[in-house]
């Protein structure tokens, strides 16, 4: 009996024979790319940007079962600085959460620890300790347990609406605040609302960032480190399996 997996590989072989090297190079390129997942809130609200704790746990369990390795930001930085010559582990993944909500500590942090996984959290520094947001001590505690942090600016205003001088303050001040809080360099920024323009990228580089996370959809292939693509997970997405199969990921589920 031909399994679904064998059938798909058979089709791939036929395609390769038909299109020759182009298919092989496409396939290789895809294998060098990684999914960067984007979550916001993990709680009980019903809006698009919230997934339930049960859903989040199910997602982590699936990734764990499928043998994904959660990258740290240090690994990504090293990969970029070595011009992509240091190999990343097979089935690497980067899990990111934007906005620094309190539920990241209450619901996300324990689940990540339970599955021995890690994520990076992008903090709006002007909102640290505000109602429903992470506090400074929670951020420090999460860092001590292996979680990573990046900037999500000071005020969460959309960067492409700002003057270069305002953008510079958003990028440098938030970086400085987090570096003071955590005692280490902050190398990554996630642009609020995915909003940026060419000047933003120049200012981010000048401010000393190594990379910027956008909300462009897709695999990240590290060709433009200040415009990294992500795969958002929304309330209405049924599961990570559904989202990643749509992108051709999680191939072992096809067995
Ligand atoms: Zn945001």
PDB file of C-alpha atoms and ligand atoms in Angstrom:
ATOM      1  CA  UNK A   1       0.000   0.000   0.000  1.00  0.00           C
ATOM      2  CA  UNK A   2       1.297   3.456  -0.833  1.00  0.00           C
ATOM      3  CA  UNK A   3       1.130   5.743   2.179  1.00  0.00           C
ATOM      4  CA  UNK A   4       0.216   9.379   1.794  1.00  0.00           C
ATOM      5  CA  UNK A   5       3.819  10.281   2.575  1.00  0.00           C
ATOM      6  CA  UNK A   6       5.200   7.937  -0.111  1.00  0.00           C
ATOM      7  CA  UNK A   7       2.690   9.304  -2.572  1.00  0.00           C
ATOM      8  CA  UNK A   8       3.778  12.894  -1.847  1.00  0.00           C
ATOM      9  CA  UNK A   9       7.454  11.984  -2.145  1.00  0.00           C
ATOM     10  CA  UNK A  10       6.655  10.232  -5.414  1.00  0.00           C
ATOM     11  CA  UNK A  11       5.052  13.427  -6.681  1.00  0.00           C
ATOM     12  CA  UNK A  12       8.086  15.420  -5.530  1.00  0.00           C
ATOM     13  CA  UNK A  13      10.354  13.044  -7.459  1.00  0.00           C
ATOM     14  CA  UNK A  14       8.315  13.487 -10.606  1.00  0.00           C
ATOM     15  CA  UNK A  15       8.395  17.269 -10.208  1.00  0.00           C
ATOM     16  CA  UNK A  16      12.161  17.177  -9.675  1.00  0.00           C
ATOM     17  CA  UNK A  17      12.611  15.126 -12.828  1.00  0.00           C
ATOM     18  CA  UNK A  18      10.444  17.573 -14.739  1.00  0.00           C
ATOM     19  CA  UNK A  19      12.003  20.797 -13.509  1.00  0.00           C
ATOM     20  CA  UNK A  20      15.534  19.564 -12.744  1.00  0.00           C
ATOM     21  CA  UNK A  21      17.829  21.695 -10.638  1.00  0.00           C
ATOM     22  CA  UNK A  22      15.308  24.430  -9.897  1.00  0.00           C
ATOM     23  CA  UNK A  23      13.166  22.122  -7.807  1.00  0.00           C
ATOM     24  CA  UNK A  24      16.215  20.801  -5.933  1.00  0.00           C
ATOM     25  CA  UNK A  25      17.435  24.299  -5.126  1.00  0.00           C
ATOM     26  CA  UNK A  26      13.941  25.400  -4.053  1.00  0.00           C
ATOM     27  CA  UNK A  27      13.740  22.390  -1.753  1.00  0.00           C
ATOM     28  CA  UNK A  28      17.161  23.147  -0.263  1.00  0.00           C
ATOM     29  CA  UNK A  29      16.212  26.775   0.311  1.00  0.00           C
ATOM     30  CA  UNK A  30      13.055  25.766   2.156  1.00  0.00           C
ATOM     31  CA  UNK A  31      15.075  23.437   4.362  1.00  0.00           C
ATOM     32  CA  UNK A  32      17.384  26.306   5.305  1.00  0.00           C
ATOM     33  CA  UNK A  33      14.506  28.465   6.434  1.00  0.00           C
ATOM     34  CA  UNK A  34      12.843  28.389   9.827  1.00  0.00           C
ATOM     35  CA  UNK A  35       9.387  29.205  11.115  1.00  0.00           C
ATOM     36  CA  UNK A  36       9.209  32.150  13.513  1.00  0.00           C
ATOM     37  CA  UNK A  37       5.898  31.888  15.325  1.00  0.00           C
ATOM     38  CA  UNK A  38       4.163  35.023  16.587  1.00  0.00           C
ATOM     39  CA  UNK A  39       1.767  34.968  19.515  1.00  0.00           C
ATOM     40  CA  UNK A  40       0.372  37.904  21.489  1.00  0.00           C
ATOM     41  CA  UNK A  41      -1.928  37.064  24.387  1.00  0.00           C
ATOM     42  CA  UNK A  42      -2.492  33.610  25.852  1.00  0.00           C
ATOM     43  CA  UNK A  43      -5.619  33.800  27.975  1.00  0.00           C
ATOM     44  CA  UNK A  44      -9.390  33.688  27.926  1.00  0.00           C
ATOM     45  CA  UNK A  45     -10.286  36.770  25.850  1.00  0.00           C
ATOM     46  CA  UNK A  46     -12.077  36.041  22.604  1.00  0.00           C
ATOM     47  CA  UNK A  47     -10.306  38.538  20.343  1.00  0.00           C
ATOM     48  CA  UNK A  48      -8.166  37.471  17.381  1.00  0.00           C
ATOM     49  CA  UNK A  49      -4.883  38.140  19.165  1.00  0.00           C
ATOM     50  CA  UNK A  50      -5.568  35.789  22.081  1.00  0.00           C
ATOM     51  CA  UNK A  51      -5.162  32.034  22.053  1.00  0.00           C
ATOM     52  CA  UNK A  52      -6.370  29.978  24.998  1.00  0.00           C
ATOM     53  CA  UNK A  53      -3.868  28.406  27.407  1.00  0.00           C
ATOM     54  CA  UNK A  54      -5.164  24.959  26.326  1.00  0.00           C
ATOM     55  CA  UNK A  55      -4.501  25.815  22.667  1.00  0.00           C
ATOM     56  CA  UNK A  56      -1.039  27.163  23.480  1.00  0.00           C
ATOM     57  CA  UNK A  57      -0.209  24.031  25.447  1.00  0.00           C
ATOM     58  CA  UNK A  58      -1.447  21.875  22.603  1.00  0.00           C
ATOM     59  CA  UNK A  59       0.773  23.831  20.176  1.00  0.00           C
ATOM     60  CA  UNK A  60       3.840  23.364  22.389  1.00  0.00           C
ATOM     61  CA  UNK A  61       3.086  19.671  22.876  1.00  0.00           C
ATOM     62  CA  UNK A  62       2.854  19.205  19.100  1.00  0.00           C
ATOM     63  CA  UNK A  63       6.145  21.029  18.414  1.00  0.00           C
ATOM     64  CA  UNK A  64       7.813  19.038  21.159  1.00  0.00           C
ATOM     65  CA  UNK A  65       6.483  15.748  19.841  1.00  0.00           C
ATOM     66  CA  UNK A  66       7.600  16.648  16.313  1.00  0.00           C
ATOM     67  CA  UNK A  67      11.127  17.231  17.574  1.00  0.00           C
ATOM     68  CA  UNK A  68      11.432  20.976  17.014  1.00  0.00           C
ATOM     69  CA  UNK A  69      14.336  22.808  18.689  1.00  0.00           C
ATOM     70  CA  UNK A  70      13.544  26.252  20.070  1.00  0.00           C
ATOM     71  CA  UNK A  71      16.307  28.649  19.098  1.00  0.00           C
ATOM     72  CA  UNK A  72      17.606  31.280  21.474  1.00  0.00           C
ATOM     73  CA  UNK A  73      18.165  34.811  20.214  1.00  0.00           C
ATOM     74  CA  UNK A  74      21.893  34.268  20.876  1.00  0.00           C
ATOM     75  CA  UNK A  75      21.860  31.348  18.412  1.00  0.00           C
ATOM     76  CA  UNK A  76      20.095  33.442  15.782  1.00  0.00           C
ATOM     77  CA  UNK A  77      22.524  36.323  16.364  1.00  0.00           C
ATOM     78  CA  UNK A  78      25.504  33.974  15.973  1.00  0.00           C
ATOM     79  CA  UNK A  79      23.982  32.524  12.817  1.00  0.00           C
ATOM     80  CA  UNK A  80      23.560  36.012  11.345  1.00  0.00           C
ATOM     81  CA  UNK A  81      27.010  37.185  12.405  1.00  0.00           C
ATOM     82  CA  UNK A  82      28.643  34.117  10.859  1.00  0.00           C
ATOM     83  CA  UNK A  83      26.874  34.959   7.581  1.00  0.00           C
ATOM     84  CA  UNK A  84      24.727  31.870   8.014  1.00  0.00           C
ATOM     85  CA  UNK A  85      27.718  29.506   8.097  1.00  0.00           C
ATOM     86  CA  UNK A  86      27.106  28.098  11.613  1.00  0.00           C
ATOM     87  CA  UNK A  87      24.485  25.426  11.048  1.00  0.00           C
ATOM     88  CA  UNK A  88      21.239  25.652  12.976  1.00  0.00           C
ATOM     89  CA  UNK A  89      19.782  22.469  14.472  1.00  0.00           C
ATOM     90  CA  UNK A  90      17.450  20.474  12.235  1.00  0.00           C
ATOM     91  CA  UNK A  91      13.836  21.523  12.688  1.00  0.00           C
ATOM     92  CA  UNK A  92      14.710  24.788  14.361  1.00  0.00           C
ATOM     93  CA  UNK A  93      11.945  27.132  15.389  1.00  0.00           C
ATOM     94  CA  UNK A  94      11.789  30.557  17.024  1.00  0.00           C
ATOM     95  CA  UNK A  95       8.795  31.304  19.220  1.00  0.00           C
ATOM     96  CA  UNK A  96       8.034  35.004  19.706  1.00  0.00           C
ATOM     97  CA  UNK A  97       5.397  36.836  21.744  1.00  0.00           C
ATOM     98  CA  UNK A  98       4.707  40.547  21.294  1.00  0.00           C
ATOM     99  CA  UNK A  99       3.349  43.207  23.689  1.00  0.00           C
ATOM    100  CA  UNK A 100       4.508  41.897  27.094  1.00  0.00           C
ATOM    101  CA  UNK A 101       1.116  41.038  28.588  1.00  0.00           C
ATOM    102  CA  UNK A 102       0.908  39.691  32.129  1.00  0.00           C
ATOM    103  CA  UNK A 103      -0.572  36.448  30.773  1.00  0.00           C
ATOM    104  CA  UNK A 104       2.832  35.709  29.223  1.00  0.00           C
ATOM    105  CA  UNK A 105       4.088  35.170  32.777  1.00  0.00           C
ATOM    106  CA  UNK A 106       0.966  33.509  34.160  1.00  0.00           C
ATOM    107  CA  UNK A 107       0.057  31.201  31.256  1.00  0.00           C
ATOM    108  CA  UNK A 108       2.944  31.004  28.767  1.00  0.00           C
ATOM    109  CA  UNK A 109       5.992  30.774  31.022  1.00  0.00           C
ATOM    110  CA  UNK A 110       4.878  27.638  32.961  1.00  0.00           C
ATOM    111  CA  UNK A 111       3.873  25.799  29.764  1.00  0.00           C
ATOM    112  CA  UNK A 112       7.224  26.564  28.108  1.00  0.00           C
ATOM    113  CA  UNK A 113       9.029  25.304  31.188  1.00  0.00           C
ATOM    114  CA  UNK A 114       6.879  22.173  31.323  1.00  0.00           C
ATOM    115  CA  UNK A 115       7.955  21.246  27.779  1.00  0.00           C
ATOM    116  CA  UNK A 116      11.531  22.478  28.217  1.00  0.00           C
ATOM    117  CA  UNK A 117      11.020  25.063  25.497  1.00  0.00           C
ATOM    118  CA  UNK A 118      11.950  28.704  25.229  1.00  0.00           C
ATOM    119  CA  UNK A 119      10.608  31.818  23.579  1.00  0.00           C
ATOM    120  CA  UNK A 120      11.475  35.479  23.134  1.00  0.00           C
ATOM    121  CA  UNK A 121       9.212  38.219  24.473  1.00  0.00           C
ATOM    122  CA  UNK A 122       9.051  41.712  22.936  1.00  0.00           C
ATOM    123  CA  UNK A 123       8.408  44.347  25.561  1.00  0.00           C
ATOM    124  CA  UNK A 124       6.855  47.814  25.293  1.00  0.00           C
ATOM    125  CA  UNK A 125       9.183  49.388  27.816  1.00  0.00           C
ATOM    126  CA  UNK A 126       6.909  52.342  28.649  1.00  0.00           C
ATOM    127  CA  UNK A 127       4.278  49.874  29.845  1.00  0.00           C
ATOM    128  CA  UNK A 128       6.405  47.641  32.096  1.00  0.00           C
ATOM    129  CA  UNK A 129       4.532  47.137  35.385  1.00  0.00           C
ATOM    130  CA  UNK A 130       1.302  48.709  34.114  1.00  0.00           C
ATOM    131  CA  UNK A 131      -2.023  46.979  34.617  1.00  0.00           C
ATOM    132  CA  UNK A 132      -2.096  43.658  32.761  1.00  0.00           C
ATOM    133  CA  UNK A 133       1.566  43.910  31.673  1.00  0.00           C
ATOM    134  CA  UNK A 134       4.705  42.117  32.813  1.00  0.00           C
ATOM    135  CA  UNK A 135       6.558  43.649  35.741  1.00  0.00           C
ATOM    136  CA  UNK A 136      10.311  44.207  35.875  1.00  0.00           C
ATOM    137  CA  UNK A 137      10.767  41.374  38.368  1.00  0.00           C
ATOM    138  CA  UNK A 138       8.720  38.934  36.282  1.00  0.00           C
ATOM    139  CA  UNK A 139      10.857  39.795  33.232  1.00  0.00           C
ATOM    140  CA  UNK A 140      14.020  39.193  35.243  1.00  0.00           C
ATOM    141  CA  UNK A 141      12.679  35.898  36.595  1.00  0.00           C
ATOM    142  CA  UNK A 142      11.810  34.715  33.091  1.00  0.00           C
ATOM    143  CA  UNK A 143      15.256  35.684  31.829  1.00  0.00           C
ATOM    144  CA  UNK A 144      16.909  33.754  34.671  1.00  0.00           C
ATOM    145  CA  UNK A 145      14.926  30.686  33.512  1.00  0.00           C
ATOM    146  CA  UNK A 146      16.275  30.957  29.954  1.00  0.00           C
ATOM    147  CA  UNK A 147      13.705  33.169  28.237  1.00  0.00           C
ATOM    148  CA  UNK A 148      14.851  35.917  25.845  1.00  0.00           C
ATOM    149  CA  UNK A 149      13.694  39.508  25.500  1.00  0.00           C
ATOM    150  CA  UNK A 150      13.637  42.089  22.760  1.00  0.00           C
ATOM    151  CA  UNK A 151      12.332  45.587  22.254  1.00  0.00           C
ATOM    152  CA  UNK A 152       8.814  46.390  21.089  1.00  0.00           C
ATOM    153  CA  UNK A 153       9.617  50.134  21.417  1.00  0.00           C
ATOM    154  CA  UNK A 154       8.703  52.499  24.269  1.00  0.00           C
ATOM    155  CA  UNK A 155       5.115  53.420  23.371  1.00  0.00           C
ATOM    156  CA  UNK A 156       3.999  50.952  20.642  1.00  0.00           C
ATOM    157  CA  UNK A 157       3.316  53.809  18.192  1.00  0.00           C
ATOM    158  CA  UNK A 158       3.611  52.650  14.578  1.00  0.00           C
ATOM    159  CA  UNK A 159       7.139  53.532  13.522  1.00  0.00           C
ATOM    160  CA  UNK A 160       6.374  54.530   9.946  1.00  0.00           C
ATOM    161  CA  UNK A 161       4.082  57.284  11.311  1.00  0.00           C
ATOM    162  CA  UNK A 162       6.951  58.872  13.262  1.00  0.00           C
ATOM    163  CA  UNK A 163       9.710  61.330  12.379  1.00  0.00           C
ATOM    164  CA  UNK A 164      13.252  59.920  12.268  1.00  0.00           C
ATOM    165  CA  UNK A 165      13.998  61.686  15.582  1.00  0.00           C
ATOM    166  CA  UNK A 166      10.955  60.091  17.237  1.00  0.00           C
ATOM    167  CA  UNK A 167      11.822  56.690  15.794  1.00  0.00           C
ATOM    168  CA  UNK A 168      15.333  56.993  17.165  1.00  0.00           C
ATOM    169  CA  UNK A 169      14.015  57.641  20.678  1.00  0.00           C
ATOM    170  CA  UNK A 170      11.618  54.661  20.453  1.00  0.00           C
ATOM    171  CA  UNK A 171      14.422  52.348  19.369  1.00  0.00           C
ATOM    172  CA  UNK A 172      17.306  53.535  21.545  1.00  0.00           C
ATOM    173  CA  UNK A 173      15.416  54.252  24.766  1.00  0.00           C
ATOM    174  CA  UNK A 174      13.632  50.894  24.821  1.00  0.00           C
ATOM    175  CA  UNK A 175      16.912  49.091  24.122  1.00  0.00           C
ATOM    176  CA  UNK A 176      18.646  50.965  26.939  1.00  0.00           C
ATOM    177  CA  UNK A 177      15.822  50.316  29.436  1.00  0.00           C
ATOM    178  CA  UNK A 178      15.850  46.564  28.769  1.00  0.00           C
ATOM    179  CA  UNK A 179      19.644  46.399  28.867  1.00  0.00           C
ATOM    180  CA  UNK A 180      19.633  48.117  32.270  1.00  0.00           C
ATOM    181  CA  UNK A 181      16.913  45.797  33.511  1.00  0.00           C
ATOM    182  CA  UNK A 182      18.474  42.555  32.261  1.00  0.00           C
ATOM    183  CA  UNK A 183      22.202  43.326  32.385  1.00  0.00           C
ATOM    184  CA  UNK A 184      22.791  42.156  28.825  1.00  0.00           C
ATOM    185  CA  UNK A 185      22.677  43.459  25.278  1.00  0.00           C
ATOM    186  CA  UNK A 186      19.330  43.694  23.506  1.00  0.00           C
ATOM    187  CA  UNK A 187      19.816  42.744  19.858  1.00  0.00           C
ATOM    188  CA  UNK A 188      16.312  42.223  18.468  1.00  0.00           C
ATOM    189  CA  UNK A 189      13.385  44.526  17.881  1.00  0.00           C
ATOM    190  CA  UNK A 190       9.836  43.654  16.817  1.00  0.00           C
ATOM    191  CA  UNK A 191       8.192  46.561  14.992  1.00  0.00           C
ATOM    192  CA  UNK A 192       4.785  47.423  16.537  1.00  0.00           C
ATOM    193  CA  UNK A 193       2.020  46.505  14.129  1.00  0.00           C
ATOM    194  CA  UNK A 194       4.718  45.391  11.699  1.00  0.00           C
ATOM    195  CA  UNK A 195       5.102  49.047  10.734  1.00  0.00           C
ATOM    196  CA  UNK A 196       8.450  50.288   9.441  1.00  0.00           C
ATOM    197  CA  UNK A 197      10.014  52.113   6.508  1.00  0.00           C
ATOM    198  CA  UNK A 198      13.547  52.188   5.029  1.00  0.00           C
ATOM    199  CA  UNK A 199      14.596  54.839   7.580  1.00  0.00           C
ATOM    200  CA  UNK A 200      13.483  52.581  10.432  1.00  0.00           C
ATOM    201  CA  UNK A 201      15.875  49.895   9.266  1.00  0.00           C
ATOM    202  CA  UNK A 202      18.784  52.356   9.100  1.00  0.00           C
ATOM    203  CA  UNK A 203      17.986  53.731  12.566  1.00  0.00           C
ATOM    204  CA  UNK A 204      17.663  50.205  13.999  1.00  0.00           C
ATOM    205  CA  UNK A 205      21.102  49.293  12.641  1.00  0.00           C
ATOM    206  CA  UNK A 206      22.616  52.525  13.967  1.00  0.00           C
ATOM    207  CA  UNK A 207      21.043  51.895  17.372  1.00  0.00           C
ATOM    208  CA  UNK A 208      22.974  48.619  17.544  1.00  0.00           C
ATOM    209  CA  UNK A 209      20.267  46.047  16.853  1.00  0.00           C
ATOM    210  CA  UNK A 210      21.226  42.874  14.979  1.00  0.00           C
ATOM    211  CA  UNK A 211      17.800  42.074  13.584  1.00  0.00           C
ATOM    212  CA  UNK A 212      14.209  43.250  13.291  1.00  0.00           C
ATOM    213  CA  UNK A 213      11.045  41.164  13.284  1.00  0.00           C
ATOM    214  CA  UNK A 214       8.271  42.160  10.926  1.00  0.00           C
ATOM    215  CA  UNK A 215       4.776  40.780  10.468  1.00  0.00           C
ATOM    216  CA  UNK A 216       5.362  39.740   6.855  1.00  0.00           C
ATOM    217  CA  UNK A 217       4.042  36.226   6.534  1.00  0.00           C
ATOM    218  CA  UNK A 218       6.201  33.223   5.757  1.00  0.00           C
ATOM    219  CA  UNK A 219       9.311  31.217   6.478  1.00  0.00           C
ATOM    220  CA  UNK A 220      12.356  33.206   7.538  1.00  0.00           C
ATOM    221  CA  UNK A 221      15.303  32.671   5.216  1.00  0.00           C
ATOM    222  CA  UNK A 222      17.643  35.258   6.777  1.00  0.00           C
ATOM    223  CA  UNK A 223      18.227  37.229   3.599  1.00  0.00           C
ATOM    224  CA  UNK A 224      17.154  40.502   5.183  1.00  0.00           C
ATOM    225  CA  UNK A 225      17.752  40.315   8.955  1.00  0.00           C
ATOM    226  CA  UNK A 226      15.882  43.563   9.666  1.00  0.00           C
ATOM    227  CA  UNK A 227      12.746  42.342   7.906  1.00  0.00           C
ATOM    228  CA  UNK A 228      12.320  38.869   9.362  1.00  0.00           C
ATOM    229  CA  UNK A 229       9.088  37.129   8.463  1.00  0.00           C
ATOM    230  CA  UNK A 230       6.824  35.528  11.027  1.00  0.00           C
ATOM    231  CA  UNK A 231       3.857  33.184  11.146  1.00  0.00           C
ATOM    232  CA  UNK A 232       1.137  34.642  13.387  1.00  0.00           C
ATOM    233  CA  UNK A 233      -1.135  32.392  15.420  1.00  0.00           C
ATOM    234  CA  UNK A 234      -4.626  33.796  15.859  1.00  0.00           C
ATOM    235  CA  UNK A 235      -7.621  32.917  17.982  1.00  0.00           C
ATOM    236  CA  UNK A 236      -9.441  31.429  15.002  1.00  0.00           C
ATOM    237  CA  UNK A 237      -6.580  29.153  13.900  1.00  0.00           C
ATOM    238  CA  UNK A 238      -7.609  25.685  14.909  1.00  0.00           C
ATOM    239  CA  UNK A 239      -4.133  24.453  15.889  1.00  0.00           C
ATOM    240  CA  UNK A 240      -0.465  24.779  15.116  1.00  0.00           C
ATOM    241  CA  UNK A 241      -0.748  21.633  13.014  1.00  0.00           C
ATOM    242  CA  UNK A 242      -3.303  23.321  10.793  1.00  0.00           C
ATOM    243  CA  UNK A 243      -1.280  26.538  10.493  1.00  0.00           C
ATOM    244  CA  UNK A 244       2.021  24.816   9.791  1.00  0.00           C
ATOM    245  CA  UNK A 245       0.659  22.220   7.409  1.00  0.00           C
ATOM    246  CA  UNK A 246      -0.715  25.104   5.393  1.00  0.00           C
ATOM    247  CA  UNK A 247       2.883  26.287   5.075  1.00  0.00           C
ATOM    248  CA  UNK A 248       4.222  22.812   4.290  1.00  0.00           C
ATOM    249  CA  UNK A 249       5.819  22.411   7.700  1.00  0.00           C
ATOM    250  CA  UNK A 250       5.437  19.500  10.113  1.00  0.00           C
ATOM    251  CA  UNK A 251       6.132  16.957   7.340  1.00  0.00           C
ATOM    252  CA  UNK A 252       6.104  13.958   9.683  1.00  0.00           C
ATOM    253  CA  UNK A 253       2.399  14.475  10.287  1.00  0.00           C
ATOM    254  CA  UNK A 254       1.849  13.275   6.718  1.00  0.00           C
ATOM    255  CA  UNK A 255       2.910   9.715   7.566  1.00  0.00           C
TER     256      UNK A 255
HETATM  257 ZN1  LIG B   1       2.542  44.854  19.355  1.00  0.00          ZN
END
